[in-house]
Amino acid sequence: MSNFKYKRNQLYCEGVNIKQIAESAGTPVYIYSYQSLVDKYKELSQAFASLKPLICFSVKANSNLTICRILTQQGAGLDIVSGGELYRVAKIKADPKKIVFAGVGKTEEEIRQAIKTKILLINAESEQEVEEINKIAGELGRNVPVGLRINPDISGGGHHYIQTAKKEDKFGISLERAKEIFLKREKFPHLNICGIHFHLGSQIATSQPFARALKKVISLTKQLRKNGIKLNYLDIGGGFFGSANKFAQAILPLIKGLGAKLILEPGRFLTAESGILLAKVLYIKERKDGKRFIIVDAGMNDFIRPSLYNAYHEIIPVVRKPQTANRKPQTDIVGPVCESGDFFAKDRKLPLVKIGDFLAVMDAGAYGFAMTSNYNSRPRPAEILVKKDKFYLICEREVYKDLIRREKIINE
Ligand code: PLP
């Protein structure tokens, strides 16, 4: 159930008129619905209720402190990939026993910090990393729970940039190598190698890739069991979107009886539909052949998914004008950045709009603000949270001063 809906032709987020937010907070601005975040979390946890999994929100999808805290208040754990994310989630006093840490290039300092924080699981992506964690754990006098991220050599996900589990991808350890590491686990006396992790990619709409990966993992766990090795955790990553119920129905029978605690790492599923990006129409260029360019005040630095992955996002006017419903063909919605790749929509049939109108880029709550940059020296947008009929500023808009805050002019 979306919490972004038209009421009398005006777009609302929960009980707040979006136009009112645009006028008070300015544009571009990200707007999130509190209720959507809660609903999506409940949808997933209810679908998997029979196994009581640990649902670790993938912080990279939306690392705003308030968004992360709303999800942890619902019971979520967190999936992190850097020391910076660990720092962030410490600020919201997230329970370390619900934090898992992935990433192919963890630095010594990041590993040290994760061990000191006593997080649930470090998911290692190479044998060298296992050795490194073991060394640091020894220095700190700790016994550290570790999972091995395997690379099941399976394709899943949309754009090839967001596939992560083919053998040619940089992620994870092959199943054979993982088995070897498990078998020689006494070589790592400061580790408890007790988990298997995989993450197949993003925007995976069917459960088949998961089922295929799970079959391989289950075969590995059987071989390990024969060697007296029992797993505590099975972390099947994120990447899924669509119906949580269908996904759970396909996955649950495969993992029941495995005896390991199931961990999920959803990012997009929990936050994508919970957020929009709001932009204002600056100019409209109309070519003689009828092609239109709507130039808005948000650019690829504010929302890069269409440019980077050719991602499709619905774009709708904040005020719907039924009298202009006759749609015009061939409209590109583009930003002000000096790149032809700076677009939000290409060749869409969109209703007529005029200068000063507000447009909403839908489903922008995941990998939206989190992937912003200052390219073209553009300050990052603000972020707003709507809860019922109130809205709150949860991240201030950057100002020009922020752009040069860390720079120095050297006169040599
Ligand atoms: N887990 C890991 C290890 C990831 O790399 C990612 C995304 O890149 C996720 C979870 C979340 O993926 P999604 O947002 O598609 O659910």
Coordinates of C-alpha atoms and ligand atoms in Angstrom, one line a residue:
M1 CA 0.0 0.0 0.0
S2 CA 1.6 3.2 -1.1
N3 CA 1.6 6.2 1.2
F4 CA 2.1 8.5 -1.7
K5 CA -1.4 9.2 -3.2
Y6 CA -3.4 11.9 -4.9
K7 CA -6.2 13.5 -3.0
R8 CA -8.3 15.9 -5.0
N9 CA -5.5 15.9 -7.7
Q10 CA -2.8 16.9 -5.2
L11 CA 0.0 14.4 -4.3
Y12 CA 0.1 13.6 -0.6
C13 CA 2.6 11.7 1.5
E14 CA 0.5 10.2 4.3
G15 CA -1.4 13.3 5.6
V16 CA 0.9 16.0 4.1
N17 CA 0.5 17.8 0.9
I18 CA 3.8 17.4 -1.0
K19 CA 3.4 20.9 -2.5
Q20 CA 3.5 22.3 1.1
I21 CA 6.8 20.5 1.7
A22 CA 8.3 21.8 -1.6
E23 CA 7.3 25.3 -0.8
S24 CA 8.8 25.2 2.7
A25 CA 11.9 23.0 2.2
G26 CA 12.7 23.9 -1.4
T27 CA 13.8 21.5 -4.1
P28 CA 15.4 19.2 -4.9
V29 CA 14.3 17.3 -1.8
Y30 CA 13.9 13.7 -0.8
I31 CA 10.7 12.9 1.0
Y32 CA 10.1 9.6 3.0
S33 CA 7.0 8.1 4.5
Y34 CA 7.4 6.7 8.0
Q35 CA 4.5 4.4 7.6
S36 CA 5.8 2.9 4.3
L37 CA 9.1 2.0 6.1
V38 CA 7.2 0.3 8.9
D39 CA 4.8 -1.4 6.5
K40 CA 7.6 -2.8 4.4
Y41 CA 9.5 -4.1 7.4
K42 CA 6.3 -5.8 8.7
E43 CA 5.5 -7.3 5.3
L44 CA 8.9 -9.0 5.2
S45 CA 9.0 -10.1 8.8
Q46 CA 5.5 -11.5 8.6
A47 CA 6.3 -13.4 5.4
F48 CA 9.3 -15.1 7.1
A49 CA 7.7 -15.3 10.5
S50 CA 7.9 -19.1 10.8
L51 CA 11.7 -18.9 10.8
K52 CA 12.1 -15.7 12.8
P53 CA 15.0 -14.4 10.7
L54 CA 17.3 -11.5 11.6
I55 CA 16.4 -8.8 9.0
C56 CA 19.5 -6.7 8.6
F57 CA 18.6 -3.5 6.7
S58 CA 21.4 -2.8 4.2
V59 CA 22.5 0.6 5.3
K60 CA 24.1 1.4 1.9
A61 CA 20.6 1.7 0.4
N62 CA 19.7 4.7 2.7
S63 CA 22.1 5.6 5.4
N64 CA 20.1 8.5 6.9
L65 CA 20.3 8.1 10.7
T66 CA 16.5 8.6 11.2
I67 CA 15.6 6.1 8.5
C68 CA 18.0 3.5 10.0
R69 CA 16.6 4.2 13.4
I70 CA 13.0 3.8 12.3
L71 CA 13.9 0.3 11.0
T72 CA 15.9 -0.7 14.1
Q73 CA 13.0 0.4 16.3
Q74 CA 10.9 -2.1 14.4
G75 CA 13.4 -4.8 15.3
A76 CA 15.8 -4.7 12.3
G77 CA 19.5 -5.4 12.5
L78 CA 21.9 -3.7 10.0
D79 CA 24.1 -4.8 7.2
I80 CA 27.1 -2.6 6.9
V81 CA 30.0 -2.4 4.4
S82 CA 32.4 0.1 5.8
G83 CA 33.8 1.8 8.9
G84 CA 31.8 4.8 8.0
E85 CA 28.6 2.8 8.2
L86 CA 29.7 1.3 11.5
Y87 CA 30.3 4.9 12.8
R88 CA 26.8 6.0 11.6
V89 CA 24.9 3.1 13.2
A90 CA 26.8 3.6 16.5
K91 CA 25.2 7.1 16.5
I92 CA 21.7 5.5 16.7
K93 CA 22.9 3.0 19.3
A94 CA 22.2 0.1 17.1
D95 CA 22.5 -3.3 18.8
P96 CA 25.9 -4.7 17.7
K97 CA 24.6 -8.2 18.1
K98 CA 22.3 -7.5 15.1
I99 CA 25.1 -6.1 12.8
V100 CA 26.7 -8.0 10.0
F101 CA 29.6 -6.6 8.0
A102 CA 30.3 -7.5 4.3
G103 CA 32.7 -6.0 1.7
V104 CA 35.6 -7.2 -0.4
G105 CA 38.1 -4.6 0.9
K106 CA 37.8 -4.2 4.6
T107 CA 40.8 -2.3 6.0
E108 CA 42.7 -3.4 9.2
E109 CA 41.2 -0.4 11.0
E110 CA 37.6 -1.3 9.9
I111 CA 38.1 -4.9 11.0
R112 CA 39.6 -3.7 14.4
Q113 CA 36.6 -1.4 14.9
A114 CA 34.1 -4.2 14.0
I115 CA 35.8 -6.6 16.5
K116 CA 35.9 -4.0 19.2
T117 CA 32.2 -3.3 18.7
K118 CA 31.4 -7.0 19.1
I119 CA 29.2 -7.2 16.0
L120 CA 27.3 -10.4 15.2
L121 CA 29.2 -11.5 12.2
I122 CA 32.0 -10.4 9.9
N123 CA 31.4 -11.9 6.5
A124 CA 34.8 -12.5 5.0
E125 CA 35.3 -12.4 1.2
S126 CA 38.8 -14.1 0.8
E127 CA 41.1 -16.4 2.6
Q128 CA 43.5 -13.5 3.1
E129 CA 40.8 -11.5 4.8
V130 CA 40.1 -14.5 7.1
E131 CA 43.8 -14.5 8.0
E132 CA 43.7 -10.8 8.7
I133 CA 40.6 -11.0 10.9
N134 CA 42.3 -13.9 12.8
K135 CA 45.5 -11.8 13.3
I136 CA 43.6 -8.8 14.6
A137 CA 41.3 -10.9 16.8
G138 CA 44.5 -12.5 18.3
E139 CA 45.9 -9.1 19.0
L140 CA 42.7 -8.0 20.7
G141 CA 42.4 -11.2 22.6
R142 CA 39.0 -12.0 21.1
N143 CA 37.2 -14.9 19.5
V144 CA 35.4 -13.5 16.5
P145 CA 32.4 -15.0 14.7
V146 CA 33.0 -15.1 11.0
G147 CA 30.9 -16.0 8.0
L148 CA 32.3 -16.9 4.6
R149 CA 30.8 -15.0 1.7
I150 CA 30.6 -17.5 -1.1
N151 CA 30.4 -16.8 -4.8
P152 CA 27.8 -19.3 -6.0
D153 CA 28.4 -18.4 -9.7
I154 CA 24.8 -17.5 -10.3
S155 CA 23.4 -14.6 -12.3
G156 CA 20.6 -12.6 -10.8
G157 CA 19.7 -8.9 -10.8
G158 CA 19.0 -6.3 -13.3
H159 CA 21.8 -4.3 -14.9
H160 CA 25.2 -6.1 -15.0
Y161 CA 26.6 -3.5 -12.7
I162 CA 24.4 -4.8 -9.9
Q163 CA 25.1 -8.5 -10.4
T164 CA 27.5 -9.8 -7.8
A165 CA 27.5 -13.5 -7.8
K166 CA 29.0 -14.7 -11.1
K167 CA 32.5 -16.2 -10.8
E168 CA 33.9 -13.4 -12.8
D169 CA 32.7 -10.9 -10.2
K170 CA 35.0 -9.7 -7.5
F171 CA 32.8 -10.8 -4.6
G172 CA 33.1 -13.9 -2.4
I173 CA 34.9 -17.1 -2.3
S174 CA 34.2 -20.2 -4.5
L175 CA 32.4 -23.0 -2.8
E176 CA 35.5 -25.3 -3.1
R177 CA 37.7 -22.7 -1.5
A178 CA 35.1 -22.0 1.2
K179 CA 35.0 -25.7 2.0
E180 CA 38.8 -25.8 2.3
I181 CA 38.8 -22.9 4.7
F182 CA 36.1 -24.5 6.9
L183 CA 38.1 -27.8 6.9
K184 CA 41.3 -26.1 8.1
R185 CA 39.6 -23.9 10.6
E186 CA 42.0 -24.8 13.4
K187 CA 44.5 -22.6 11.5
F188 CA 42.4 -19.7 12.7
P189 CA 42.3 -20.1 16.4
H190 CA 40.8 -16.7 17.1
L191 CA 37.9 -17.2 14.8
N192 CA 34.6 -19.0 15.1
I193 CA 33.9 -19.6 11.4
C194 CA 30.2 -20.3 11.8
G195 CA 28.3 -18.7 8.9
I196 CA 27.7 -18.8 5.1
H197 CA 26.8 -15.6 3.3
F198 CA 25.9 -14.8 -0.3
H199 CA 24.5 -11.8 -2.0
L200 CA 23.4 -12.4 -5.6
G201 CA 22.8 -8.8 -6.8
S202 CA 20.1 -6.2 -6.8
Q203 CA 16.6 -6.0 -8.3
I204 CA 16.0 -9.7 -8.4
A205 CA 12.3 -10.2 -9.1
T206 CA 12.1 -14.0 -9.0
S207 CA 13.2 -16.5 -6.3
Q208 CA 14.9 -18.8 -8.8
P209 CA 18.4 -17.4 -8.4
F210 CA 18.0 -17.7 -4.7
A211 CA 16.8 -21.3 -5.0
R212 CA 19.8 -22.2 -7.2
A213 CA 22.3 -20.6 -4.8
L214 CA 20.6 -22.3 -1.9
K215 CA 20.9 -25.7 -3.5
K216 CA 24.6 -25.2 -3.8
V217 CA 24.9 -23.9 -0.2
I218 CA 22.9 -26.8 1.2
S219 CA 25.1 -29.3 -0.6
L220 CA 28.1 -27.6 1.0
T221 CA 26.5 -27.6 4.5
K222 CA 25.9 -31.3 4.1
Q223 CA 29.5 -31.9 3.3
L224 CA 30.6 -29.8 6.2
R225 CA 28.2 -31.6 8.6
K226 CA 29.9 -34.9 7.6
N227 CA 33.1 -33.3 8.8
G228 CA 31.5 -32.2 12.1
I229 CA 31.1 -28.6 11.2
K230 CA 27.7 -27.0 12.0
L231 CA 26.7 -23.6 10.8
N232 CA 25.1 -21.0 13.1
Y233 CA 24.1 -18.5 10.4
L234 CA 22.9 -18.6 6.9
D235 CA 22.9 -15.1 5.4
I236 CA 21.2 -15.0 2.0
G237 CA 21.9 -11.3 1.4
G238 CA 19.5 -8.8 -0.2
G239 CA 18.5 -8.0 -3.7
F240 CA 15.0 -9.3 -3.8
F241 CA 12.0 -7.1 -4.6
G242 CA 8.4 -7.8 -5.3
S243 CA 6.1 -9.9 -3.2
A244 CA 7.6 -10.9 0.2
N245 CA 5.1 -13.7 0.6
K246 CA 6.0 -15.3 -2.8
F247 CA 9.6 -15.0 -2.0
A248 CA 9.2 -16.5 1.4
Q249 CA 7.1 -19.4 0.1
A250 CA 9.8 -20.3 -2.4
I251 CA 12.7 -20.0 0.0
L252 CA 11.4 -21.2 3.4
P253 CA 11.0 -24.9 2.4
L254 CA 14.6 -25.0 1.2
I255 CA 16.0 -23.7 4.5
K256 CA 13.7 -25.3 7.0
G257 CA 15.6 -27.9 8.9
L258 CA 19.0 -26.5 8.2
G259 CA 19.4 -25.5 11.8
A260 CA 21.1 -22.2 11.1
K261 CA 19.7 -18.8 11.9
L262 CA 18.5 -17.1 8.7
I263 CA 19.7 -13.6 8.0
L264 CA 18.3 -11.3 5.3
E265 CA 19.9 -8.1 4.1
P266 CA 17.2 -6.1 2.3
G267 CA 18.0 -2.6 1.2
R268 CA 15.8 -1.7 -1.8
F269 CA 12.9 -3.8 -0.6
L270 CA 12.5 -1.8 2.7
T271 CA 13.2 1.8 1.4
A272 CA 12.8 2.2 -2.3
E273 CA 9.0 2.7 -2.3
S274 CA 9.2 4.7 0.9
G275 CA 10.8 7.7 -0.7
I276 CA 10.5 10.1 -3.6
L277 CA 12.7 12.8 -5.0
L278 CA 10.9 16.1 -5.7
A279 CA 12.2 18.5 -8.3
K280 CA 10.9 21.7 -9.9
V281 CA 10.5 22.4 -13.6
L282 CA 13.0 25.1 -14.6
Y283 CA 12.6 25.2 -18.4
I284 CA 10.8 23.4 -21.1
K285 CA 12.4 23.1 -24.6
E286 CA 10.3 22.1 -27.4
R287 CA 11.9 20.9 -30.7
K288 CA 10.2 21.5 -34.0
D289 CA 9.6 17.8 -34.4
G290 CA 7.6 17.8 -31.2
K291 CA 10.3 16.3 -28.9
R292 CA 10.2 18.0 -25.4
F293 CA 12.9 18.4 -22.8
I294 CA 11.7 19.2 -19.4
I295 CA 14.7 20.6 -17.4
V296 CA 14.3 20.3 -13.7
D297 CA 16.4 21.5 -10.8
A298 CA 17.6 18.0 -9.7
G299 CA 20.5 16.4 -11.5
M300 CA 22.4 13.2 -11.7
N301 CA 24.4 14.3 -8.7
D302 CA 21.1 14.2 -6.7
F303 CA 19.8 10.9 -8.2
I304 CA 22.1 8.8 -10.4
R305 CA 20.2 5.6 -10.9
P306 CA 18.8 6.4 -14.3
S307 CA 22.2 7.6 -15.6
L308 CA 24.1 4.7 -14.0
Y309 CA 21.9 1.7 -14.5
N310 CA 19.3 3.1 -17.0
A311 CA 16.9 2.5 -14.1
Y312 CA 13.2 3.2 -14.8
H313 CA 11.5 5.5 -12.3
E314 CA 7.9 6.7 -12.7
I315 CA 7.7 10.5 -12.7
I316 CA 4.4 12.2 -11.8
P317 CA 3.2 15.8 -11.3
V318 CA 2.6 16.9 -7.8
V319 CA -0.5 18.7 -8.9
R320 CA -2.5 16.7 -11.4
K321 CA -4.4 18.7 -14.0
P322 CA -7.1 16.6 -15.6
Q323 CA -7.7 19.1 -18.4
T324 CA -4.1 18.5 -19.7
A325 CA -4.4 14.7 -19.5
N326 CA -3.9 14.5 -23.3
R327 CA -0.4 13.1 -23.2
K328 CA 2.4 14.3 -25.4
P329 CA 4.9 11.9 -26.8
Q330 CA 8.7 12.0 -26.6
T331 CA 9.5 13.8 -23.4
D332 CA 12.9 13.7 -21.8
I333 CA 13.2 14.8 -18.2
V334 CA 16.7 16.1 -17.7
G335 CA 18.8 17.9 -15.1
P336 CA 21.1 20.9 -15.2
V337 CA 24.4 18.9 -15.0
C338 CA 26.8 19.2 -17.9
E339 CA 26.5 15.6 -19.1
S340 CA 24.2 14.1 -21.7
G341 CA 23.8 11.2 -19.3
D342 CA 22.1 13.6 -16.9
F343 CA 18.5 12.4 -17.3
F344 CA 15.7 10.9 -15.2
A345 CA 13.4 9.8 -18.1
K346 CA 13.8 9.4 -21.8
D347 CA 11.1 9.4 -24.5
R348 CA 8.2 9.2 -22.0
K349 CA 4.6 10.2 -22.6
L350 CA 4.0 12.7 -19.9
P351 CA 1.2 15.2 -19.2
L352 CA 1.8 18.9 -19.9
V353 CA 3.6 20.8 -17.2
K354 CA 4.7 24.4 -16.9
I355 CA 7.6 26.2 -15.5
G356 CA 7.5 26.1 -11.7
D357 CA 5.5 22.9 -11.4
F358 CA 6.8 20.2 -9.1
L359 CA 7.5 16.6 -10.3
A360 CA 8.0 13.6 -8.1
V361 CA 10.5 10.9 -9.1
M362 CA 8.9 7.8 -7.5
D363 CA 10.5 4.9 -5.7
A364 CA 13.6 6.9 -5.0
G365 CA 14.1 5.9 -1.3
A366 CA 16.9 3.4 -2.0
Y367 CA 20.2 4.3 -3.6
G368 CA 18.9 7.8 -4.0
F369 CA 20.3 10.2 -1.5
A370 CA 23.0 7.6 -0.5
M371 CA 24.5 7.9 -4.0
T372 CA 24.4 11.7 -4.2
S373 CA 27.6 13.7 -5.0
N374 CA 28.7 17.3 -5.4
Y375 CA 29.4 16.9 -9.1
N376 CA 29.2 20.3 -10.9
S377 CA 29.7 21.8 -7.4
R378 CA 26.0 21.3 -6.6
P379 CA 25.1 21.1 -2.9
R380 CA 23.3 17.9 -1.9
P381 CA 19.5 18.0 -1.4
A382 CA 17.6 18.0 1.9
E383 CA 15.7 15.0 3.3
I384 CA 12.3 15.1 4.9
L385 CA 10.4 12.5 6.9
V386 CA 6.6 12.5 6.9
K387 CA 4.8 10.9 9.7
K388 CA 1.0 11.2 9.6
D389 CA 0.2 14.9 9.1
K390 CA 3.6 16.3 10.2
F391 CA 6.9 16.5 8.4
Y392 CA 10.4 16.8 9.8
L393 CA 13.8 17.9 8.3
I394 CA 16.1 14.8 8.7
C395 CA 19.0 16.1 6.7
E396 CA 19.7 19.7 6.0
R397 CA 20.3 20.9 2.4
E398 CA 24.0 21.6 1.8
V399 CA 25.0 25.2 1.3
Y400 CA 27.9 26.5 -0.9
K401 CA 30.1 26.7 2.2
D402 CA 29.9 22.9 2.6
L403 CA 31.3 22.5 -0.9
I404 CA 34.7 23.9 0.1
R405 CA 34.8 23.2 3.8
R406 CA 37.7 20.8 3.6
E407 CA 39.7 22.5 0.8
K408 CA 42.8 24.6 1.2
I409 CA 44.3 27.1 -1.2
I410 CA 48.0 26.6 -1.5
N411 CA 50.1 29.5 -2.7
E412 CA 53.5 27.9 -3.5
Ligands
PLP1 N1 23.9 -7.1 1.0 C1 25.0 -6.9 0.3 C2 26.2 -7.6 0.7 C3 25.0 -5.9 -0.7 O1 26.1 -5.7 -1.4 C4 23.7 -5.3 -1.1 C5 23.6 -4.3 -2.2 O2 24.5 -4.1 -2.9 C6 22.6 -5.6 -0.3 C7 22.7 -6.5 0.7 C8 21.3 -4.9 -0.5 O3 20.8 -5.1 -1.8 P1 19.3 -4.6 -2.2 O4 19.2 -3.2 -1.8 O5 19.2 -4.8 -3.6 O6 18.3 -5.4 -1.4

